[in-house]
Amino acid sequence: MDYNVLIDLDNKNEEYALESVAKQANGSVWLKSGKTVLLATVVIDENEFAGGEFLPLTVQYIEKAYAAGKFPGGYIKRESKPSDFEALTSRIIDRSLRPLFPKGFTNPIQITVLVLSADEESDLQALALNAASAALYVSDIDIKTSVTSCRIARVEGELIANPTMSQLHESTLDLYVAGSREDLLMIEMKAHGSVETELLSTAMVDPMIDPAMGVDTVDSYHANLVSEEEFIEILSMAQERLNTANKAYESAFDPYAKEPMTMELHEVSGTQQIEAYILEEHAEAVKEAIKEMAKSERSNALRKIRNDVLTKHEEWDKEHVKMALINVKKSMVREQILKEGVRADGRGLNAIRPIDIQTNILPSAHASCLFTRGQTQALVVMTLGGDKDAQMYESLTDTAQKSERFMVHYNFPGFAVREASPIGAPKRRELGHGNLAKRALECTLESPGHTIRLVSEILESNGSSSMATVCGGYMAMRAGEIELTDTIAGIAMGMVSEGSEYAILSDITGLEDHDGDLDFKVAGSKEGISALQMDIKLGGINLEVLKKALFQAKEGRGHIIDVMLEAEKKIETNPDLPTHTIFHIDPARVAEIIGQAGKTIRSIIEKFEVAIDIDRKGGKVKVSGLNREGVKAARRHIEEIANKKREPLPEYQVGDIVEGKVKRIVDFGAFIELPGGVDGLLHISKISDGHIKNITDVISIGDTINVEILEFKGNKISLGRAAV
C-alpha cells in the first residue's frame, strides 16, 4: 500500500493512503496505525433532497471478524446485526461530524468505516472518527474543517493523552473529546472505580472470628469521581491536543482534497413578512402554545395557528408559514430566557421541576422505582442474578469471552411522547442513553457475587429521560439493598446565547433542548462527576462558560440528591428480594464445612435452601438465597461449625507407628482414621511392596491396620503401611 501521509501524535502515529482504494466514492482513506487498518468512505446522493431541516446523515462503523483472525460468532458465520460497541461508535462519529454541515444541506450522505485489521492496543473509536473525518475532508463535499478525537486517561495519578487499551483498562478516568482546531463538538466522560487492598486482622473483618487467626486481605472500593475544577483542567489539556492534531491533519490533507462540488442548500427564505404578521396577530396564541410543555399538545396548538394563518392568506406557501411559525416560536423562547430570565414553563434558570419517587411498586420484581421529574417519567426495574445470568460478550480483539455483570437497558416507546409507533429493537439513541446511565452508576457499584440488570422503561418524556434513568437506577438498586459508594443523580443542562449574552438552564425540557444551543448531561454525587455527555450545537463553547454550567449542574444535582435521600428513608424492601451475606472463617476449618465428600455442605444447602461459595485459601464464605432468614440461619450454622472448639489432638511425630481404621477408599489410596479423630492419607504406593491393581484386594473399609507417620504437609498427614 502506498501511504501518502504520516501523522505523528502523542503515543501513536497514523499512516494514510489517500488515492489507492474505493476511488469511486466521493472521499475515501485507508488508515493504518500499528496493526490496525481501517477503510473510511463518504458518499453523497447528489440528486435527492430530503427537504426540511434534517440532515439525512447515516454513519456505519463495521468490524470484520477476519480483522482479528476470527470467525463471526453464532450459528451463521457471517457478520450481521451490529454489536452495541459498533452502534455506539457509529453514534459517536455521527454526533462529532453532523455539526460541520451547513443548515439547509439535505442531500443523503453515507459514511462507512470498516475495520479490516485490528490489534488489542488500538483505540478503535478514536481511529474510526479520525478516518471518517479524513475521508470527508479529502472528498469533493465542500467541508474543509478537520475533526479529530482525543482520549485522556489517568493512570496512577498521571494524565495520558491517547492511551493504549492496556493503559485505559488501568485508568480511573476515560475522557473522550471530539473537536476541530478551535471548537469542542462532543464530550463523553466516565469515572472508573478502583480497588485498594488492605491487610486487616480477620477479627476486624468479622468480629465473631478469633483474632488469633492472623490477617486477611480486604478490598476497599473507591469511586474516583472527578471534581468540576479538575474536569475543566483536563478538558483544557484535551483541547490543546485537538488544536495541535487538527492543524497537522489539515496541513497534511490539503494537497489531496478534491475540487469541491456546488452544495445546494434547501433553505426556506422570504418568511420575514409572515413572521411579522404572526407577531402582530398571533403573538399571544404562540406564547400560550409555548406554555404547553407536552410536545404533542404544543404541536397541536401551533398547528391551529398555522391553519388559521393559511385560511386568511391562501396565497402564502404552507412550508413558508410553517417555517415562519417555527422561527417566531424559537425567538420568543430564547428572548424570554435572555431578557427576562424566565423559561417557557415559568421556572427560573436554575430551578428543578417537581420530583416524585416511589419504590418497589412491582410486587414480583426484585426492586423497582418510578421516578418522575416534571413530565419525564422513568420506571426502572432491577433484577438480581448470579454468575450464570451475566451477559457474555466478546470484542473484536478479545482472546476469550467476557462477562458483563452490570447492565442498564433503556427503552423509549412512542407512547412516551404520544406517537403512534411500534416497539422494536433498540435504536442507537436507546443504546446510547442506556450506556450513559450505566457509566454514571457503575463506578460506585459494590456488588460481590451479584449480576445486576436495570431496565428503564420511559413512560413519559419531556427532557432528559436518560438522567431520569440514572436517578431511578440508583433508587432501584437501593430498593434492592445494593451497596453503592455514593448517591448518584443526573441532570440535563442547556444554554441559550446571542452574541456575548448567554443563559445556562438547569433541568431542561424538550422545547429548550430543541431551541437551545447546548445539550449537556452530567451525572455524579454532591462531590464530583461520574459520567458526562455533551453535544455542542454552537460549534464550540468557552471553557469559562462551561465551568459555570458545571457548577450550576452541581447545585441542581445536589437538590435532586436531597430528594432522593429522603425517599431512600421510606424504602420498604420486597420480601422476595434475593439476599446474600459474605463473611470469613479460619481457612483451616473449611474442610469441616465441606465435610467428607461434600456431605456437610450439601446438607446445609438443602436444609436452609441456599447457595454457598467458599474460598478454601482465604476462608471467604458467601451464602445467598431467596429467603433472608434461611441465609442468616445458614451463616450461623457455618460459623458454629467453624468456631466449635476442637478437642486437643494427639501429637504425632514422623516415624510413629499407630493403629488406625480404614475410613474411606479412593482410587489413589485410603483415608485412615487415627486415634484422636485425625485423618491421614495412605497412598496406594505405600500400601504394599508390590504393585496393586485393586486396593480392595488388600484392605477394606472398617479394617484396623498399623500405619507409620511419614510426613506432615500443612494440616495433612501422609502415611505408610507399617510392617506387622
XYZ file of C-alpha atoms in Angstrom:
724
model
C 0.000 0.000 0.000
C 1.314 3.435 -0.961
C 0.909 5.721 2.075
C 0.782 9.436 1.242
C 0.525 10.956 4.705
C 2.100 10.249 8.083
C 0.623 11.902 11.187
C 2.730 11.630 14.360
C 0.777 12.361 17.571
C 1.074 11.698 21.314
C 1.623 7.959 21.860
C 0.605 6.978 18.322
C 1.156 7.565 14.645
C -1.234 7.206 11.719
C -0.434 6.459 8.082
C -2.945 7.373 5.376
C -3.285 6.124 1.808
C -5.497 8.687 0.061
C -5.549 7.724 -3.608
C -5.401 3.932 -3.623
C -8.772 2.323 -2.810
C -12.540 2.936 -3.161
C -11.849 5.648 -5.717
C -15.456 5.908 -6.917
C -16.596 7.189 -3.511
C -16.757 10.944 -3.027
C -13.977 10.534 -0.485
C -12.017 7.603 0.906
C -8.996 6.949 3.115
C -7.059 3.865 4.113
C -5.728 4.347 7.644
C -3.036 2.235 9.299
C -1.959 2.602 12.930
C 0.106 -0.194 14.464
C -1.525 -3.397 13.222
C -4.917 -1.726 12.846
C -6.229 -0.893 9.379
C -9.483 0.973 8.665
C -11.168 1.980 5.431
C -13.428 5.046 5.613
C -15.610 6.225 2.726
C -18.039 9.082 2.149
C -20.761 9.010 -0.499
C -23.355 11.698 -1.246
C -26.563 11.343 -3.263
C -26.382 14.468 -5.424
C -29.817 14.000 -6.988
C -32.039 13.543 -3.938
C -33.134 16.154 -1.402
C -34.790 15.189 1.848
C -36.428 18.573 2.411
C -36.992 20.253 5.748
C -34.171 20.974 8.206
C -32.997 17.449 8.929
C -29.654 16.277 7.551
C -30.023 12.632 6.373
C -26.553 11.575 7.524
C -26.032 7.832 8.027
C -22.897 6.505 9.722
C -21.986 2.822 9.848
C -18.969 1.563 11.748
C -18.487 -2.134 10.977
C -15.984 -4.570 12.459
C -14.981 -7.541 10.319
C -14.247 -10.739 12.222
C -11.339 -11.557 9.915
C -9.649 -8.355 11.194
C -8.638 -10.329 14.284
C -8.354 -13.740 12.614
C -11.752 -14.899 13.868
C -14.973 -16.386 12.604
C -18.176 -14.499 13.408
C -19.885 -15.958 16.471
C -23.230 -17.738 16.304
C -24.818 -20.264 14.001
C -24.451 -18.184 10.817
C -20.807 -17.456 10.110
C -21.332 -14.021 8.602
C -21.399 -10.509 10.077
C -24.993 -9.360 10.599
C -26.528 -7.318 13.412
C -24.119 -4.672 14.732
C -22.833 -5.116 18.264
C -23.517 -2.480 20.908
C -19.932 -1.244 20.522
C -20.387 -0.824 16.768
C -23.697 1.020 17.247
C -22.251 3.323 19.914
C -19.145 4.060 17.831
C -21.335 4.923 14.823
C -23.272 7.302 17.087
C -20.066 8.994 18.281
C -18.951 9.620 14.696
C -22.375 10.982 13.742
C -22.540 13.374 16.710
C -18.998 14.614 16.022
C -19.374 15.276 12.282
C -23.020 16.368 11.974
C -22.306 19.946 13.251
C -19.957 20.515 10.274
C -22.743 20.509 7.680
C -24.405 23.860 6.938
C -28.071 24.455 7.708
C -30.239 23.574 4.725
C -27.957 20.831 3.402
C -30.333 17.896 2.946
C -28.663 15.545 0.467
C -28.411 11.979 1.860
C -24.841 11.206 2.972
C -23.429 7.809 3.890
C -20.211 7.470 5.907
C -18.876 3.921 6.250
C -15.929 2.834 8.378
C -14.724 -0.766 8.008
C -12.239 -2.317 10.450
C -10.087 -4.563 8.257
C -7.304 -5.378 10.711
C -7.103 -4.775 14.451
C -4.749 -5.167 17.363
C -5.668 -5.202 21.026
C -3.870 -1.943 21.904
C -5.592 0.309 19.342
C -8.334 2.746 20.308
C -10.785 1.837 17.545
C -13.288 4.589 18.417
C -10.645 7.300 18.119
C -9.198 5.901 14.892
C -12.682 5.474 13.382
C -13.568 9.144 13.897
C -10.201 10.298 12.551
C -10.623 8.133 9.454
C -14.200 9.292 8.824
C -13.218 12.950 9.217
C -10.254 12.484 6.885
C -12.469 10.882 4.215
C -14.881 13.818 4.462
C -12.039 16.354 4.342
C -10.456 14.994 1.146
C -13.834 14.426 -0.571
C -15.473 16.794 -3.057
C -18.046 17.796 -0.433
C -17.286 21.391 0.462
C -16.395 20.894 4.138
C -12.813 21.737 4.901
C -12.772 21.508 8.679
C -10.871 18.677 10.278
C -12.405 16.971 13.315
C -10.325 14.604 15.403
C -10.600 12.848 18.729
C -8.511 12.904 21.863
C -8.869 10.432 24.704
C -7.435 11.218 28.137
C -6.738 8.560 30.771
C -5.410 8.861 34.318
C -3.129 6.053 35.442
C -1.665 6.200 38.942
C -2.453 9.926 39.061
C -0.752 10.738 35.749
C -2.770 12.063 32.778
C -2.080 10.272 29.495
C -3.246 11.505 26.080
C -4.200 8.844 23.517
C -3.615 5.896 25.888
C -3.280 2.308 24.732
C -6.114 -0.031 25.674
C -3.925 -1.598 28.364
C -3.406 1.830 29.913
C -7.120 2.618 29.631
C -8.022 -0.579 31.494
C -5.834 0.602 34.396
C -7.208 4.142 34.277
C -9.543 5.813 36.776
C -10.775 8.205 34.048
C -11.964 7.884 30.456
C -12.479 11.254 28.738
C -13.247 11.202 25.002
C -13.347 14.583 23.261
C -14.007 15.387 19.599
C -13.400 18.802 18.099
C -11.837 20.995 15.467
C -8.879 23.364 15.835
C -10.925 25.925 17.756
C -14.113 24.224 18.887
C -15.139 21.344 21.125
C -18.007 19.490 19.426
C -18.648 16.452 21.598
C -17.533 15.265 25.035
C -18.029 11.917 26.754
C -16.547 11.080 30.120
C -16.790 8.365 32.729
C -15.025 7.727 36.001
C -13.767 4.245 36.834
C -13.859 2.743 40.298
C -10.725 1.210 41.755
C -10.000 -1.438 44.345
C -7.444 -0.904 47.082
C -6.352 -3.986 49.016
C -5.578 -3.665 52.690
C -4.168 -6.144 55.196
C -6.506 -6.347 58.168
C -6.818 -8.772 61.039
C -9.579 -11.296 60.426
C -11.251 -10.092 63.591
C -11.559 -6.624 62.014
C -13.244 -8.162 59.005
C -15.670 -10.117 61.170
C -15.569 -9.624 64.939
C -17.057 -13.105 65.505
C -13.779 -14.700 64.411
C -10.905 -15.406 66.765
C -8.220 -12.692 66.362
C -5.557 -15.366 66.659
C -6.372 -16.412 63.113
C -3.994 -13.742 61.797
C -4.549 -11.344 58.881
C -6.681 -11.266 55.782
C -6.863 -9.093 52.675
C -9.829 -6.789 52.295
C -10.740 -4.963 49.097
C -11.853 -1.365 49.596
C -13.698 0.105 46.601
C -13.365 3.767 45.605
C -15.422 5.662 43.018
C -12.725 8.147 41.815
C -15.242 10.832 40.900
C -13.864 13.890 39.095
C -14.311 17.347 40.596
C -15.562 20.187 38.401
C -12.278 22.116 38.712
C -10.236 19.066 37.757
C -12.511 18.298 34.824
C -12.003 21.786 33.356
C -8.216 21.421 33.656
C -8.258 18.025 31.927
C -10.587 19.327 29.211
C -8.241 22.244 28.593
C -5.421 19.725 28.087
C -7.567 17.799 25.592
C -8.436 20.997 23.708
C -4.746 21.811 23.270
C -4.142 18.332 21.842
C -7.081 18.744 19.433
C -5.770 22.088 18.202
C -2.322 20.640 17.501
C -3.712 17.484 15.885
C -6.170 19.263 13.593
C -3.515 21.678 12.367
C -1.384 18.672 11.448
C -4.290 16.908 9.697
C -5.383 19.931 7.661
C -1.824 20.736 6.609
C -1.243 17.122 5.528
C -4.600 16.588 3.773
C -4.930 19.915 1.924
C -2.859 18.836 -1.119
C -5.094 15.775 -1.597
C -8.516 17.409 -1.186
C -10.732 17.185 -4.282
C -12.208 20.189 -6.045
C -15.444 20.912 -4.120
C -18.795 20.451 -5.801
C -21.549 23.035 -5.580
C -23.588 22.390 -2.458
C -27.266 23.194 -2.847
C -28.881 24.310 0.384
C -32.565 23.702 0.969
C -33.437 26.943 2.699
C -36.853 28.417 3.236
C -36.341 32.152 2.797
C -38.595 35.161 2.483
C -40.559 34.462 5.650
C -39.995 37.888 7.227
C -43.399 39.197 6.136
C -45.177 36.134 7.531
C -43.209 36.310 10.805
C -44.219 39.971 11.207
C -47.856 39.056 10.616
C -47.737 36.210 13.178
C -46.167 38.508 15.783
C -48.841 41.131 15.165
C -51.891 38.867 15.015
C -50.985 35.684 16.907
C -48.281 36.577 19.444
C -50.407 35.678 22.464
C -51.523 32.414 20.889
C -47.895 31.460 20.242
C -46.990 32.304 23.859
C -49.812 30.097 25.095
C -48.653 27.277 22.803
C -45.132 27.559 24.204
C -46.520 27.106 27.726
C -47.845 23.694 26.677
C -44.999 21.571 27.952
C -46.033 18.322 26.270
C -44.633 18.100 22.746
C -47.901 16.757 21.294
C -50.043 19.476 22.895
C -47.640 22.207 21.773
C -47.593 20.845 18.224
C -51.399 20.790 18.115
C -51.598 24.407 19.327
C -49.050 25.583 16.742
C -50.832 23.621 14.017
C -54.073 25.501 14.787
C -52.248 28.823 14.449
C -50.695 27.728 11.144
C -54.068 26.639 9.745
C -55.629 29.942 10.816
C -52.874 31.879 9.015
C -53.280 29.791 5.848
C -57.059 30.221 5.916
C -56.691 34.011 5.899
C -53.767 34.073 3.454
C -54.217 31.327 0.888
C -51.519 32.909 -1.286
C -48.822 32.024 1.223
C -46.939 28.750 0.844
C -47.637 26.181 3.589
C -43.948 25.414 4.141
C -43.122 29.123 4.419
C -45.828 29.587 7.055
C -44.590 26.547 8.961
C -41.008 27.826 8.965
C -42.096 31.344 9.955
C -44.047 29.962 12.892
C -41.049 27.867 13.998
C -38.816 30.946 13.837
C -41.268 33.064 15.854
C -41.676 30.348 18.475
C -37.926 29.867 18.780
C -37.161 33.579 19.067
C -39.869 34.012 21.734
C -38.485 31.151 23.809
C -34.921 32.449 23.590
C -35.774 36.127 24.122
C -37.848 35.383 27.216
C -34.931 33.448 28.692
C -32.253 36.032 27.850
C -34.209 39.222 28.567
C -36.469 38.162 31.420
C -34.647 35.202 32.946
C -37.896 33.233 32.778
C -38.447 29.976 30.931
C -41.471 28.810 28.975
C -42.896 26.906 31.957
C -42.377 29.873 34.295
C -39.306 28.476 36.058
C -36.165 30.402 36.875
C -32.968 29.494 35.058
C -31.653 27.130 37.764
C -34.985 25.761 39.053
C -35.620 21.988 39.068
C -39.044 20.598 38.212
C -41.049 18.823 40.949
C -39.775 15.316 41.726
C -41.773 12.312 42.887
C -40.177 8.965 43.790
C -41.971 5.686 44.502
C -40.052 2.480 45.186
C -40.898 -1.232 44.977
C -44.256 -0.730 43.301
C -43.923 -4.014 41.353
C -44.673 -6.926 43.743
C -42.928 -9.681 41.782
C -39.879 -7.707 40.668
C -36.777 -7.817 42.850
C -36.773 -3.997 43.135
C -38.245 -1.046 41.253
C -38.507 2.733 41.214
C -40.948 5.068 39.483
C -39.017 8.326 39.131
C -40.961 11.364 37.921
C -39.465 14.804 37.284
C -41.912 17.224 35.700
C -43.280 15.488 32.619
C -40.438 12.991 32.404
C -41.100 9.616 33.994
C -38.930 6.508 34.132
C -39.880 3.144 35.591
C -36.568 1.473 36.463
C -36.678 -2.205 37.442
C -33.795 -4.179 38.934
C -33.228 -7.923 38.681
C -30.536 -9.733 40.667
C -28.820 -12.883 39.453
C -25.686 -14.945 39.747
C -22.714 -15.654 37.517
C -24.786 -17.639 35.011
C -27.011 -14.609 34.405
C -24.145 -12.367 33.277
C -24.137 -11.108 29.669
C -21.500 -12.931 27.646
C -19.736 -10.796 25.049
C -16.585 -10.709 23.006
C -14.964 -7.686 21.422
C -13.040 -7.872 18.184
C -9.603 -8.227 19.771
C -10.564 -10.295 22.838
C -8.992 -13.731 23.008
C -11.846 -15.105 25.136
C -15.414 -14.298 26.065
C -16.047 -11.865 28.890
C -18.960 -11.452 31.283
C -20.866 -8.233 31.869
C -22.339 -8.333 35.372
C -23.904 -4.868 35.373
C -26.367 -3.997 32.626
C -28.568 -0.946 32.011
C -31.182 -1.328 29.289
C -33.143 1.765 28.242
C -36.407 1.600 26.293
C -38.208 4.575 24.740
C -41.663 3.610 23.396
C -43.602 6.009 21.163
C -46.415 6.481 23.674
C -43.971 8.390 25.926
C -44.353 11.355 23.550
C -47.826 10.491 22.171
C -46.500 8.960 18.951
C -48.203 6.015 17.252
C -45.099 3.941 16.554
C -44.397 0.230 17.039
C -41.902 -1.015 19.628
C -38.961 -2.808 18.069
C -35.268 -3.481 18.583
C -33.381 -0.739 20.478
C -32.039 2.035 18.261
C -28.724 3.843 18.638
C -30.291 6.544 20.809
C -31.654 3.948 23.225
C -28.312 2.148 23.338
C -26.530 5.457 23.902
C -28.800 6.574 26.734
C -28.539 3.185 28.439
C -24.768 3.277 28.106
C -24.632 6.774 29.619
C -26.699 5.688 32.638
C -24.507 2.589 33.037
C -21.352 4.717 33.034
C -22.881 7.062 35.603
C -23.727 4.322 38.103
C -21.124 1.627 37.526
C -18.158 3.347 39.164
C -19.921 3.453 42.555
C -21.147 -0.123 42.479
C -20.120 -2.713 45.037
C -21.817 -5.979 44.117
C -19.737 -9.048 45.020
C -21.491 -12.149 43.815
C -24.326 -10.364 42.008
C -25.274 -9.879 38.402
C -27.440 -6.752 38.179
C -29.764 -5.794 35.346
C -31.544 -2.432 35.338
C -34.285 -1.839 32.773
C -35.558 1.709 32.314
C -38.997 1.958 30.717
C -39.625 5.577 29.750
C -43.337 6.158 30.346
C -43.361 9.887 29.616
C -40.710 12.193 28.229
C -40.190 15.929 28.203
C -36.481 16.428 28.641
C -33.665 14.152 29.720
C -35.108 10.715 30.232
C -31.513 9.420 30.378
C -30.896 11.410 33.560
C -34.200 10.171 34.995
C -32.838 6.688 34.285
C -29.716 7.484 36.336
C -31.770 8.710 39.308
C -34.298 5.881 39.036
C -31.491 3.352 38.596
C -29.797 4.450 41.812
C -33.096 4.303 43.722
C -33.983 0.873 42.292
C -30.631 -0.526 43.417
C -31.039 0.933 46.892
C -34.563 -0.517 46.984
C -32.834 -3.821 46.244
C -30.289 -3.299 49.045
C -27.341 -2.948 46.687
C -24.456 -1.140 48.376
C -23.145 1.910 46.495
C -20.182 4.062 47.445
C -22.118 7.313 46.918
C -25.502 8.733 45.971
C -25.649 9.396 42.222
C -28.090 11.650 40.362
C -28.189 13.049 36.842
C -29.277 16.404 35.414
C -29.593 17.782 31.884
C -28.305 21.304 31.276
C -28.865 23.672 28.367
C -27.804 27.092 27.177
C -29.217 29.943 25.116
C -26.838 32.564 23.728
C -26.928 35.618 21.484
C -23.602 37.339 20.907
C -21.933 37.866 24.278
C -25.176 37.207 26.187
C -25.898 33.726 27.448
C -28.094 31.937 29.958
C -27.482 28.483 31.421
C -30.563 26.364 32.104
C -30.903 23.573 34.659
C -33.122 20.534 34.091
C -34.088 21.421 30.525
C -37.304 20.400 28.798
C -37.630 19.071 25.267
C -38.519 22.549 23.994
C -35.364 24.068 25.489
C -33.270 21.236 24.105
C -34.669 21.799 20.598
C -34.405 25.611 20.602
C -31.236 25.930 22.690
C -27.552 25.788 21.848
C -26.291 23.096 24.193
C -27.304 19.626 25.375
C -25.238 18.795 28.394
C -25.944 15.757 30.605
C -23.926 15.340 33.790
C -24.242 12.692 36.493
C -22.476 12.308 39.794
C -22.603 12.815 43.533
C -22.570 16.028 45.519
C -18.780 15.895 45.386
C -17.905 15.043 41.811
C -18.786 13.789 38.331
C -19.170 10.112 37.455
C -20.276 10.493 33.807
C -20.839 13.298 31.343
C -22.073 13.719 27.786
C -22.169 16.953 25.846
C -23.298 17.838 22.334
C -22.498 21.427 21.378
C -24.766 22.939 18.731
C -22.968 26.299 18.629
C -19.845 24.890 17.042
C -17.873 25.466 20.226
C -18.021 26.594 23.831
C -15.846 28.786 26.025
C -14.315 26.902 28.955
C -15.345 29.643 31.395
C -18.963 29.262 30.285
C -18.639 25.503 30.614
C -17.217 25.906 34.116
C -20.247 27.950 35.137
C -22.543 25.301 33.631
C -20.743 22.557 35.556
C -21.158 24.294 38.903
C -24.799 25.110 38.187
C -25.276 21.426 37.364
C -23.605 20.501 40.658
C -26.073 22.716 42.527
C -29.042 21.129 40.738
C -27.639 17.652 41.284
C -27.364 18.343 44.989
C -31.042 19.327 45.144
C -32.078 16.123 43.374
C -29.875 14.016 45.662
C -31.510 15.556 48.744
C -34.936 14.495 47.427
C -33.598 11.004 46.672
C -32.104 10.610 50.150
C -35.451 11.470 51.724
C -37.159 8.879 49.513
C -34.466 6.330 50.423
C -35.507 6.542 54.086
C -39.006 5.339 53.139
C -37.962 2.264 51.146
C -39.735 -0.949 52.071
C -37.784 -3.933 50.814
C -39.524 -6.534 48.683
C -39.804 -9.755 50.769
C -38.902 -11.842 47.687
C -35.630 -9.994 47.124
C -32.674 -12.387 46.872
C -30.100 -11.752 49.558
C -26.594 -12.809 50.420
C -24.025 -12.489 53.170
C -20.246 -12.629 52.963
C -18.055 -13.459 55.947
C -14.731 -15.085 56.794
C -13.768 -18.211 58.688
C -10.445 -19.785 59.560
C -9.207 -21.397 56.314
C -8.084 -24.389 58.384
C -11.751 -25.104 59.196
C -13.000 -25.043 55.589
C -12.662 -28.808 55.278
C -15.060 -29.261 58.205
C -17.654 -27.038 56.491
C -17.374 -29.079 53.317
C -17.313 -32.419 55.101
C -16.429 -35.852 53.826
C -17.132 -35.951 50.073
C -19.079 -32.681 50.486
C -21.675 -34.259 52.764
C -21.794 -31.403 55.310
C -22.065 -28.531 52.841
C -24.741 -30.370 50.839
C -26.823 -30.837 53.962
C -26.552 -27.100 54.774
C -27.617 -26.175 51.229
C -30.614 -28.482 51.344
C -31.700 -27.605 54.888
C -31.584 -23.805 54.510
C -32.256 -23.595 50.723
C -29.175 -21.509 49.969
C -26.185 -21.457 47.642
C -22.712 -21.482 49.203
C -19.345 -20.452 47.717
C -16.178 -20.954 49.770
C -12.672 -19.714 49.087
C -10.567 -22.540 50.521
C -7.390 -20.470 50.642
C -8.738 -17.242 52.129
C -11.647 -18.601 54.143
C -14.136 -16.253 52.472
C -17.689 -17.638 52.533
C -20.625 -16.342 50.502
C -24.141 -17.561 51.306
C -27.005 -16.480 49.041
C -30.664 -17.379 48.667
C -34.224 -16.127 48.230
C -35.163 -16.469 51.906
C -33.493 -13.954 54.207
C -33.995 -15.969 57.350
C -32.600 -19.045 55.614
C -29.459 -17.133 54.624
C -28.983 -15.850 58.178
C -29.555 -19.292 59.673
C -27.104 -20.897 57.246
C -24.452 -18.356 58.209
C -24.991 -19.032 61.915
C -24.736 -22.781 61.317
C -21.477 -22.442 59.359
C -19.978 -20.149 61.986
C -20.934 -22.609 64.745
C -19.018 -25.344 62.927
C -16.052 -23.063 62.266
C -15.911 -21.744 65.823
C -16.547 -25.041 67.584
C -13.714 -25.722 69.980
C -11.639 -28.709 68.929
C -10.553 -31.380 71.358
C -6.777 -31.399 71.818
C -5.276 -33.651 69.190
C -2.537 -36.175 69.977
C 0.900 -35.010 68.983
C 2.339 -37.331 66.353
C 5.936 -37.430 65.269
C 7.410 -38.622 61.984
C 8.228 -42.322 62.433
C 5.450 -43.041 64.963
C 3.553 -46.263 64.326
C -0.106 -46.167 65.319
C -3.194 -48.265 64.827
C -5.890 -46.772 62.597
C -9.177 -47.694 60.950
C -9.785 -47.621 57.187
C -12.389 -44.860 56.805
C -12.640 -44.357 53.034
C -11.095 -45.912 49.920
C -10.386 -43.905 46.762
C -8.564 -44.650 43.504
C -5.262 -43.250 44.758
C -5.277 -44.754 48.254
C -7.191 -44.882 51.526
C -8.036 -42.402 54.282
C -7.160 -43.794 57.701
C -8.770 -42.517 60.908
C -6.082 -42.250 63.579
C -6.625 -42.079 67.330
C -7.885 -38.617 68.340
C -10.083 -38.174 65.264
C -7.274 -37.233 62.890
C -7.335 -38.499 59.295
C -4.288 -39.371 57.250
C -3.749 -40.493 53.647
C -2.284 -43.907 52.922
C -1.240 -43.625 49.282
C -1.689 -46.678 47.028
C 2.077 -46.842 46.532
C 2.585 -47.196 50.308
C 0.063 -49.976 50.926
C 2.195 -52.906 49.687
C 5.691 -53.584 48.456
C 4.370 -54.902 45.164
C 2.037 -53.399 42.535
C -1.655 -53.350 43.499
C -4.324 -53.458 40.830
C -7.308 -53.077 43.168
C -6.905 -51.587 46.654
C -9.886 -53.571 47.913
C -7.925 -56.770 47.256
C -5.629 -55.722 50.122
C -7.747 -53.693 52.559
C -11.427 -52.951 53.157
C -13.401 -50.163 54.833
C -13.517 -50.824 58.573
C -10.227 -52.753 58.684
C -7.850 -51.941 61.520
C -4.252 -51.612 60.327
C -0.918 -50.357 61.584
C 0.461 -47.291 59.799
C 3.608 -45.200 60.066
C 3.635 -41.355 60.124
C 5.766 -40.426 57.091
C 5.274 -36.677 56.605
C 3.265 -33.598 57.622
C 2.040 -31.330 54.786
C 0.281 -28.434 56.463
C -2.796 -29.951 58.071
C -2.416 -33.192 56.094
C -0.666 -36.358 57.277
C 0.992 -38.752 54.853
C 1.034 -42.409 55.978
C 2.797 -45.629 55.054
C 1.830 -49.273 55.779
C 3.740 -50.424 58.836
C 5.211 -53.870 58.990
C 3.275 -56.221 61.252
